[in-house]
Each structure stands twice: as C-alpha cells, then as structure tokens.
Amino acid sequence: MSEQSAQPEYRIEDLAHLSGATVRTIRAYQDRGLLPRPERRGRSNVYGDAHLARLRQIADLLDRGYTLASIKELLEAWDTGRGLGGVLGLVAEVHGPWTDEEAARISRTELDARFGGMPDEGAIREAVELGVLEPLPDRETEEYLVPSPQELAVAVELYAAGVPLSAITGHLRELRDQVEHIASRFLEFTTEHVFARYLEHRPPSDADAAEAATMVRRLRPLAQQTVDAELARAMQLLATQHLQFHLSPEAPQLKSDEPRAVALPAGTIRAVQDLVGSEGVAAFVTAATEREVHKRTLDTLASNRHIMD
C-alpha cells in the first residue's frame, strides 16, 4: 500500500489477499470487463478501494447463484448510472431465508443418542449430502449445523416409531423432488401473473426491482400457506380412506370408473414434463398407458389367432 496517497493503493497480490480472489481470477475479471483496469504507475499497476469493493460485490453475487454474464449486466447498469440498489435489494430478498426457523448446532454424541445410540456413518453421509446436516470445521469435537431442526426432529420421531434411517432418507429424496416441482410451478405462476411486468428489462430498472422486492415480501408466505392447507385437506381425506381400507373385514373394491393413484419415479415425471410441459403430464401418462394396453391386447389377439390356425 502506498504511503504517498490519501487513498489506499494495492498491488495485485495485496488485492488478491484482501478480497479472497486469486491473482489469476482478478486478471480474468479485467479481461471480461467485470473489473476496471488499474492505474499505471511507471512499471506497476495500482488498484484502489473501488476495485476491492467490486471484487467483494462479485463474490457476493456469485454466492447467490448468479453467473458472471448476469453479474456483468448488473454491474454495467450500475456503471451507467441506472442504479443497482433496488436490484441488489431484490437479490437479497429472494436469497434471504424463506422460513422463520432458526438453524441449530448438534454434537455427534447428541446426534448418535437421538438415533438409538449406535453410530451410523452411512446415515451421516446421506444426511450431509441432503443438507440436513452441515459439518462444522475446525472444531475440537465433531459438530454439525442443522439448517432445519424441525426436519431433524421429524426424522428422530420416525426412527423412534420404527422407520429405518435408509427409508427416511429415501422418503426425503422423493418428497424433495415433489416439493421442488410445486415450488417451480408456484414461481412460474407468480412470474407470469405478477412479476413479468417488473422483469421486462434485463436488468430491471432500480424502481422496478425495488417494487418487485416489496412484492416478494408480500407473496412469500402464500406458497407455504397454500401447501399447508392442501396437505391438511389431502391428509384428512386419504387417511380416512386408508383407515377404512385397513379396518374393513374384506378389502373394498374400487369402482370401475374411480381414479387410482399410481406412484411414478420422479425422473419419469421430469422426463414427461420436458416433453409436454407440466400441464400435460396426466394426459400424456394416460394416453401412453392406454396405447400400451391396446397394443398388448392386439398382440394377444393376434397370438391367439396364430395358435388356433
């Protein structure tokens, strides 16, 4: 850092150390236009606080899932005076927590005790892979961050009721696929009917982004409230039917025209969605099933005719 200037000045190595980026990364950002060129002082390049702030801004946006191309658009908007405060406010609003639940910490000893007292390394690995547990490094004792204590508490109760850990993690994977589909549909719905007008320009204006952030705060609880209400309705309906089925002396016969639920792998559902869209999944599966049934019926009839001949 230069002592001759009132403003801090850095060599590229100093800038890398302070920002956490590598020298190679800083040069790559310069080449892509994400970072202003340094001042030339004799044979040296000199960087300032503006470069350091820009590097930290880029790192923050990368952590939030933005690509370098989209970050460049946002920064260009800022540099041309179009404003970025509203956009960053929208980023922060969407990226912030979508639940009031607070993360907790748990030691490995306490974790093992909650699940019967027997260490299970495979179950721990799966829980970490699913994000149910996050290892805390640099600890004298093995500890984990629990992003959702409620989710862990459910797993503990299911295990105490006799459900194997492998079944619990398998069920969570399946449930997560289905919930992510619901979240995706809710986002498509709200984007089409609410947020499209705020996102017409890329990047949106500062005012539009700020208004969209306010709308996110208003609509954020609606998805969970809707899912909670519909889950309660479905559980009451299906649990009653399930209980009646198991309490009947004989298994009740379904009416010939009564729909039956069939579980399909999440990967199959996604593949069909890619082909026909979310709205056409049921019709596509029905048509494909009927076609297969007709084909097998025709094959059977032809085979029988051949045997008779």
Tab-separated table of N, CA, C and O in Angstrom, residues 12-94:
chain	number	residue	atom	x	y	z
A	12	ILE	N	-1.501	-6.024	-7.109
A	12	ILE	CA	-2.476	-7.074	-7.412
A	12	ILE	C	-2.415	-8.205	-6.377
A	12	ILE	O	-3.443	-8.786	-6.014
A	13	GLU	N	-1.219	-8.470	-5.844
A	13	GLU	CA	-1.096	-9.513	-4.818
A	13	GLU	C	-1.803	-9.097	-3.530
A	13	GLU	O	-2.447	-9.919	-2.870
A	14	ASP	N	-1.702	-7.794	-3.186
A	14	ASP	CA	-2.388	-7.295	-1.991
A	14	ASP	C	-3.899	-7.362	-2.185
A	14	ASP	O	-4.645	-7.744	-1.272
A	15	LEU	N	-4.342	-6.985	-3.379
A	15	LEU	CA	-5.766	-7.011	-3.676
A	15	LEU	C	-6.323	-8.431	-3.590
A	15	LEU	O	-7.416	-8.655	-3.063
A	16	ALA	N	-5.555	-9.375	-4.100
A	16	ALA	CA	-5.972	-10.777	-4.035
A	16	ALA	C	-6.094	-11.234	-2.590
A	16	ALA	O	-7.063	-11.906	-2.208
A	17	HIS	N	-5.120	-10.861	-1.766
A	17	HIS	CA	-5.140	-11.263	-0.357
A	17	HIS	C	-6.348	-10.674	0.371
A	17	HIS	O	-7.028	-11.372	1.137
A	18	LEU	N	-6.647	-9.399	0.143
A	18	LEU	CA	-7.736	-8.732	0.853
A	18	LEU	C	-9.115	-9.189	0.376
A	18	LEU	O	-10.061	-9.260	1.156
A	19	SER	N	-9.224	-9.511	-0.905
A	19	SER	CA	-10.531	-9.858	-1.469
A	19	SER	C	-10.846	-11.353	-1.397
A	19	SER	O	-12.002	-11.753	-1.478
A	20	GLY	N	-9.797	-12.171	-1.262
A	20	GLY	CA	-10.004	-13.611	-1.270
A	20	GLY	C	-9.980	-14.216	-2.652
A	20	GLY	O	-10.093	-15.435	-2.805
A	21	ALA	N	-9.840	-13.373	-3.689
A	21	ALA	CA	-9.731	-13.875	-5.053
A	21	ALA	C	-8.267	-14.165	-5.371
A	21	ALA	O	-7.367	-13.662	-4.704
A	22	THR	N	-8.041	-14.947	-6.386
A	22	THR	CA	-6.672	-15.209	-6.810
A	22	THR	C	-6.237	-14.139	-7.811
A	22	THR	O	-7.066	-13.451	-8.414
A	23	VAL	N	-4.937	-14.007	-7.985
A	23	VAL	CA	-4.408	-13.068	-8.983
A	23	VAL	C	-4.938	-13.422	-10.362
A	23	VAL	O	-5.330	-12.549	-11.154
A	24	ARG	N	-4.996	-14.706	-10.645
A	24	ARG	CA	-5.492	-15.149	-11.957
A	24	ARG	C	-6.948	-14.755	-12.144
A	24	ARG	O	-7.354	-14.329	-13.232
A	25	THR	N	-7.759	-14.887	-11.079
A	25	THR	CA	-9.169	-14.529	-11.167
A	25	THR	C	-9.335	-13.031	-11.400
A	25	THR	O	-10.171	-12.603	-12.213
A	26	ILE	N	-8.549	-12.227	-10.703
A	26	ILE	CA	-8.636	-10.770	-10.872
A	26	ILE	C	-8.333	-10.388	-12.316
A	26	ILE	O	-9.044	-9.571	-12.928
A	27	ARG	N	-7.314	-10.981	-12.886
A	27	ARG	CA	-6.967	-10.674	-14.289
A	27	ARG	C	-8.070	-11.142	-15.242
A	27	ARG	O	-8.365	-10.483	-16.246
A	28	ALA	N	-8.686	-12.285	-14.923
A	28	ALA	CA	-9.779	-12.781	-15.766
A	28	ALA	C	-10.971	-11.837	-15.703
A	28	ALA	O	-11.625	-11.576	-16.725
A	29	TYR	N	-11.272	-11.308	-14.518
A	29	TYR	CA	-12.364	-10.341	-14.387
A	29	TYR	C	-12.079	-9.079	-15.200
A	29	TYR	O	-12.982	-8.502	-15.809
A	30	GLN	N	-10.826	-8.644	-15.203
A	30	GLN	CA	-10.451	-7.476	-16.001
A	30	GLN	C	-10.673	-7.756	-17.482
A	30	GLN	O	-11.226	-6.921	-18.210
A	31	ASP	N	-10.263	-8.923	-17.935
A	31	ASP	CA	-10.405	-9.270	-19.355
A	31	ASP	C	-11.867	-9.333	-19.774
A	31	ASP	O	-12.204	-9.015	-20.921
A	32	ARG	N	-12.762	-9.729	-18.828
A	32	ARG	CA	-14.188	-9.853	-19.157
A	32	ARG	C	-14.945	-8.550	-18.930
A	32	ARG	O	-16.146	-8.489	-19.150
A	33	GLY	N	-14.260	-7.523	-18.474
A	33	GLY	CA	-14.919	-6.245	-18.267
A	33	GLY	C	-15.678	-6.143	-16.966
A	33	GLY	O	-16.468	-5.203	-16.774
A	34	LEU	N	-15.461	-7.074	-16.050
A	34	LEU	CA	-16.143	-7.034	-14.765
A	34	LEU	C	-15.430	-6.112	-13.774
A	34	LEU	O	-16.046	-5.630	-12.814
A	35	LEU	N	-14.155	-5.880	-13.999
A	35	LEU	CA	-13.348	-5.099	-13.070
A	35	LEU	C	-12.613	-4.012	-13.856
A	35	LEU	O	-12.004	-4.302	-14.888
A	36	PRO	N	-12.677	-2.765	-13.386
A	36	PRO	CA	-11.969	-1.691	-14.101
A	36	PRO	C	-10.468	-1.960	-14.152
A	36	PRO	O	-9.904	-2.600	-13.267
A	37	ARG	N	-9.848	-1.456	-15.177
A	37	ARG	CA	-8.396	-1.598	-15.307
A	37	ARG	C	-7.703	-0.771	-14.222
A	37	ARG	O	-8.203	0.278	-13.811
A	38	PRO	N	-6.563	-1.232	-13.743
A	38	PRO	CA	-5.833	-0.463	-12.723
A	38	PRO	C	-5.134	0.742	-13.344
A	38	PRO	O	-4.986	0.838	-14.566
A	39	GLU	N	-4.707	1.651	-12.478
A	39	GLU	CA	-3.878	2.760	-12.932
A	39	GLU	C	-2.455	2.262	-13.158
A	39	GLU	O	-1.980	1.364	-12.468
A	40	ARG	N	-1.835	2.888	-14.120
A	40	ARG	CA	-0.445	2.513	-14.411
A	40	ARG	C	0.476	3.530	-13.754
A	40	ARG	O	0.367	4.735	-13.993
A	41	ARG	N	1.364	3.088	-12.883
A	41	ARG	CA	2.344	3.940	-12.225
A	41	ARG	C	3.738	3.411	-12.561
A	41	ARG	O	4.216	2.453	-11.940
A	42	GLY	N	4.336	4.024	-13.566
A	42	GLY	CA	5.641	3.524	-14.009
A	42	GLY	C	5.498	2.127	-14.572
A	42	GLY	O	4.783	1.886	-15.535
A	43	ARG	N	6.143	1.180	-13.927
A	43	ARG	CA	6.055	-0.208	-14.374
A	43	ARG	C	5.049	-1.016	-13.562
A	43	ARG	O	4.919	-2.223	-13.756
A	44	SER	N	4.342	-0.359	-12.656
A	44	SER	CA	3.438	-1.076	-11.751
A	44	SER	C	1.982	-0.721	-12.032
A	44	SER	O	1.662	0.397	-12.451
A	45	ASN	N	1.114	-1.686	-11.788
A	45	ASN	CA	-0.332	-1.470	-11.815
A	45	ASN	C	-0.805	-1.219	-10.393
A	45	ASN	O	-0.414	-1.929	-9.457
A	46	VAL	N	-1.651	-0.216	-10.235
A	46	VAL	CA	-2.117	0.167	-8.904
A	46	VAL	C	-3.637	0.037	-8.841
A	46	VAL	O	-4.354	0.537	-9.717
A	47	TYR	N	-4.113	-0.634	-7.803
A	47	TYR	CA	-5.536	-0.826	-7.574
A	47	TYR	C	-5.957	-0.032	-6.345
A	47	TYR	O	-5.149	0.268	-5.466
A	48	GLY	N	-7.259	0.276	-6.253
A	48	GLY	CA	-7.760	1.046	-5.125
A	48	GLY	C	-8.929	0.371	-4.439
A	48	GLY	O	-9.296	-0.774	-4.749
A	49	ASP	N	-9.563	1.113	-3.518
A	49	ASP	CA	-10.700	0.568	-2.772
A	49	ASP	C	-11.879	0.236	-3.673
A	49	ASP	O	-12.688	-0.652	-3.374
A	50	ALA	N	-12.020	0.974	-4.785
A	50	ALA	CA	-13.123	0.694	-5.711
A	50	ALA	C	-12.985	-0.709	-6.305
A	50	ALA	O	-13.980	-1.420	-6.481
A	51	HIS	N	-11.751	-1.098	-6.590
A	51	HIS	CA	-11.520	-2.452	-7.110
A	51	HIS	C	-11.831	-3.493	-6.041
A	51	HIS	O	-12.434	-4.539	-6.336
A	52	LEU	N	-11.436	-3.213	-4.808
A	52	LEU	CA	-11.698	-4.151	-3.716
A	52	LEU	C	-13.199	-4.309	-3.480
A	52	LEU	O	-13.701	-5.434	-3.322
A	53	ALA	N	-13.926	-3.185	-3.499
A	53	ALA	CA	-15.379	-3.243	-3.310
A	53	ALA	C	-16.041	-4.005	-4.444
A	53	ALA	O	-16.975	-4.793	-4.220
A	54	ARG	N	-15.562	-3.803	-5.669
A	54	ARG	CA	-16.150	-4.510	-6.814
A	54	ARG	C	-15.912	-6.006	-6.711
A	54	ARG	O	-16.820	-6.816	-6.985
A	55	LEU	N	-14.726	-6.417	-6.302
A	55	LEU	CA	-14.433	-7.844	-6.143
A	55	LEU	C	-15.324	-8.478	-5.085
A	55	LEU	O	-15.822	-9.602	-5.261
A	56	ARG	N	-15.549	-7.779	-3.982
A	56	ARG	CA	-16.414	-8.307	-2.933
A	56	ARG	C	-17.858	-8.376	-3.415
A	56	ARG	O	-18.601	-9.299	-3.058
A	57	GLN	N	-18.263	-7.406	-4.231
A	57	GLN	CA	-19.614	-7.414	-4.793
A	57	GLN	C	-19.808	-8.604	-5.731
A	57	GLN	O	-20.829	-9.299	-5.690
A	58	ILE	N	-18.817	-8.855	-6.568
A	58	ILE	CA	-18.880	-10.002	-7.485
A	58	ILE	C	-18.957	-11.306	-6.701
A	58	ILE	O	-19.757	-12.195	-7.022
A	59	ALA	N	-18.124	-11.429	-5.662
A	59	ALA	CA	-18.120	-12.652	-4.854
A	59	ALA	C	-19.477	-12.877	-4.198
A	59	ALA	O	-19.977	-14.010	-4.140
A	60	ASP	N	-20.109	-11.798	-3.722
A	60	ASP	CA	-21.417	-11.915	-3.082
A	60	ASP	C	-22.467	-12.396	-4.079
A	60	ASP	O	-23.281	-13.278	-3.771
A	61	LEU	N	-22.452	-11.841	-5.284
A	61	LEU	CA	-23.426	-12.242	-6.301
A	61	LEU	C	-23.184	-13.684	-6.762
A	61	LEU	O	-24.137	-14.430	-7.021
A	62	LEU	N	-21.923	-14.095	-6.856
A	62	LEU	CA	-21.623	-15.485	-7.205
A	62	LEU	C	-22.148	-16.435	-6.141
A	62	LEU	O	-22.706	-17.495	-6.448
A	63	ASP	N	-21.990	-16.054	-4.881
A	63	ASP	CA	-22.501	-16.880	-3.784
A	63	ASP	C	-24.009	-17.017	-3.854
A	63	ASP	O	-24.577	-18.017	-3.398
A	64	ARG	N	-24.677	-16.021	-4.403
A	64	ARG	CA	-26.139	-16.051	-4.513
A	64	ARG	C	-26.613	-16.807	-5.755
A	64	ARG	O	-27.809	-16.878	-6.023
A	65	GLY	N	-25.670	-17.344	-6.539
A	65	GLY	CA	-26.050	-18.181	-7.673
A	65	GLY	C	-26.049	-17.484	-9.018
A	65	GLY	O	-26.466	-18.079	-10.020
A	66	TYR	N	-25.598	-16.233	-9.086
A	66	TYR	CA	-25.582	-15.517	-10.359
A	66	TYR	C	-24.379	-15.950	-11.193
A	66	TYR	O	-23.303	-16.261	-10.675
A	67	THR	N	-24.569	-15.956	-12.508
A	67	THR	CA	-23.470	-16.265	-13.415
A	67	THR	C	-22.663	-14.999	-13.670
A	67	THR	O	-23.134	-13.876	-13.435
A	68	LEU	N	-21.451	-15.163	-14.183
A	68	LEU	CA	-20.623	-13.998	-14.487
A	68	LEU	C	-21.270	-13.127	-15.558
A	68	LEU	O	-21.151	-11.897	-15.531
A	69	ALA	N	-21.974	-13.758	-16.502
A	69	ALA	CA	-22.637	-12.970	-17.556
A	69	ALA	C	-23.729	-12.069	-16.970
A	69	ALA	O	-23.835	-10.888	-17.317
A	70	SER	N	-24.555	-12.616	-16.073
A	70	SER	CA	-25.608	-11.810	-15.473
A	70	SER	C	-25.038	-10.755	-14.533
A	70	SER	O	-25.556	-9.639	-14.435
A	71	ILE	N	-23.933	-11.089	-13.851
A	71	ILE	CA	-23.278	-10.109	-12.977
A	71	ILE	C	-22.753	-8.939	-13.803
A	71	ILE	O	-22.866	-7.777	-13.404
A	72	LYS	N	-22.219	-9.244	-14.971
A	72	LYS	CA	-21.704	-8.176	-15.831
A	72	LYS	C	-22.828	-7.226	-16.233
A	72	LYS	O	-22.654	-5.998	-16.236
A	73	GLU	N	-24.018	-7.761	-16.553
A	73	GLU	CA	-25.163	-6.916	-16.902
A	73	GLU	C	-25.541	-6.008	-15.743
A	73	GLU	O	-25.808	-4.818	-15.929
A	74	LEU	N	-25.578	-6.560	-14.536
A	74	LEU	CA	-25.934	-5.767	-13.359
A	74	LEU	C	-24.906	-4.662	-13.115
A	74	LEU	O	-25.273	-3.505	-12.844
A	75	LEU	N	-23.626	-4.991	-13.219
A	75	LEU	CA	-22.589	-4.009	-12.952
A	75	LEU	C	-22.541	-2.936	-14.026
A	75	LEU	O	-22.252	-1.759	-13.742
A	76	GLU	N	-22.836	-3.309	-15.260
A	76	GLU	CA	-22.891	-2.309	-16.327
A	76	GLU	C	-24.029	-1.330	-16.087
A	76	GLU	O	-23.908	-0.133	-16.367
A	77	ALA	N	-25.151	-1.859	-15.565
A	77	ALA	CA	-26.273	-0.974	-15.234
A	77	ALA	C	-25.863	0.019	-14.155
A	77	ALA	O	-26.198	1.205	-14.204
A	78	TRP	N	-25.133	-0.467	-13.190
A	78	TRP	CA	-24.648	0.394	-12.106
A	78	TRP	C	-23.682	1.451	-12.651
A	78	TRP	O	-23.787	2.636	-12.338
A	79	ASP	N	-22.763	1.029	-13.515
A	79	ASP	CA	-21.736	1.938	-14.030
A	79	ASP	C	-22.322	3.007	-14.943
A	79	ASP	O	-21.755	4.094	-15.077
A	80	THR	N	-23.449	2.701	-15.599
A	80	THR	CA	-24.061	3.687	-16.489
A	80	THR	C	-25.080	4.560	-15.767
A	80	THR	O	-25.817	5.305	-16.393
A	81	GLY	N	-25.126	4.434	-14.442
A	81	GLY	CA	-25.983	5.312	-13.655
A	81	GLY	C	-27.423	4.883	-13.570
A	81	GLY	O	-28.285	5.642	-13.115
A	82	ARG	N	-27.747	3.661	-13.988
A	82	ARG	CA	-29.140	3.216	-13.942
A	82	ARG	C	-29.530	2.730	-12.550
A	82	ARG	O	-30.680	2.431	-12.300
A	83	GLY	N	-28.577	2.625	-11.661
A	83	GLY	CA	-28.892	2.236	-10.287
A	83	GLY	C	-28.859	0.737	-10.098
A	83	GLY	O	-29.252	-0.025	-10.968
A	84	LEU	N	-28.389	0.323	-8.942
A	84	LEU	CA	-28.304	-1.102	-8.640
A	84	LEU	C	-28.853	-1.410	-7.255
A	84	LEU	O	-28.999	-2.560	-6.886
A	85	GLY	N	-29.175	-0.359	-6.491
A	85	GLY	CA	-29.655	-0.579	-5.129
A	85	GLY	C	-30.900	-1.431	-5.084
A	85	GLY	O	-31.015	-2.369	-4.296
A	86	GLY	N	-31.888	-1.142	-5.956
A	86	GLY	CA	-33.122	-1.915	-5.980
A	86	GLY	C	-32.890	-3.341	-6.420
A	86	GLY	O	-33.485	-4.277	-5.889
A	87	VAL	N	-31.992	-3.523	-7.396
A	87	VAL	CA	-31.689	-4.874	-7.888
A	87	VAL	C	-31.048	-5.704	-6.792
A	87	VAL	O	-31.418	-6.862	-6.553
A	88	LEU	N	-30.075	-5.106	-6.089
A	88	LEU	CA	-29.425	-5.843	-5.013
A	88	LEU	C	-30.394	-6.103	-3.866
A	88	LEU	O	-30.313	-7.129	-3.188
A	89	GLY	N	-31.331	-5.181	-3.651
A	89	GLY	CA	-32.369	-5.412	-2.643
A	89	GLY	C	-33.250	-6.587	-3.021
A	89	GLY	O	-33.624	-7.404	-2.170
A	90	LEU	N	-33.581	-6.693	-4.317
A	90	LEU	CA	-34.376	-7.824	-4.791
A	90	LEU	C	-33.593	-9.125	-4.646
A	90	LEU	O	-34.140	-10.149	-4.219
A	91	VAL	N	-32.298	-9.083	-4.981
A	91	VAL	CA	-31.449	-10.267	-4.820
A	91	VAL	C	-31.442	-10.716	-3.362
A	91	VAL	O	-31.600	-11.900	-3.045
A	92	ALA	N	-31.260	-9.745	-2.458
A	92	ALA	CA	-31.212	-10.074	-1.036
A	92	ALA	C	-32.543	-10.626	-0.552
A	92	ALA	O	-32.593	-11.551	0.265
A	93	GLU	N	-33.648	-10.091	-1.058
A	93	GLU	CA	-34.977	-10.533	-0.628
A	93	GLU	C	-35.245	-11.971	-1.055
A	93	GLU	O	-35.746	-12.787	-0.285
A	94	VAL	N	-34.892	-12.282	-2.286
A	94	VAL	CA	-35.122	-13.643	-2.800
A	94	VAL	C	-34.160	-14.629	-2.161
A	94	VAL	O	-34.526	-15.765	-1.846
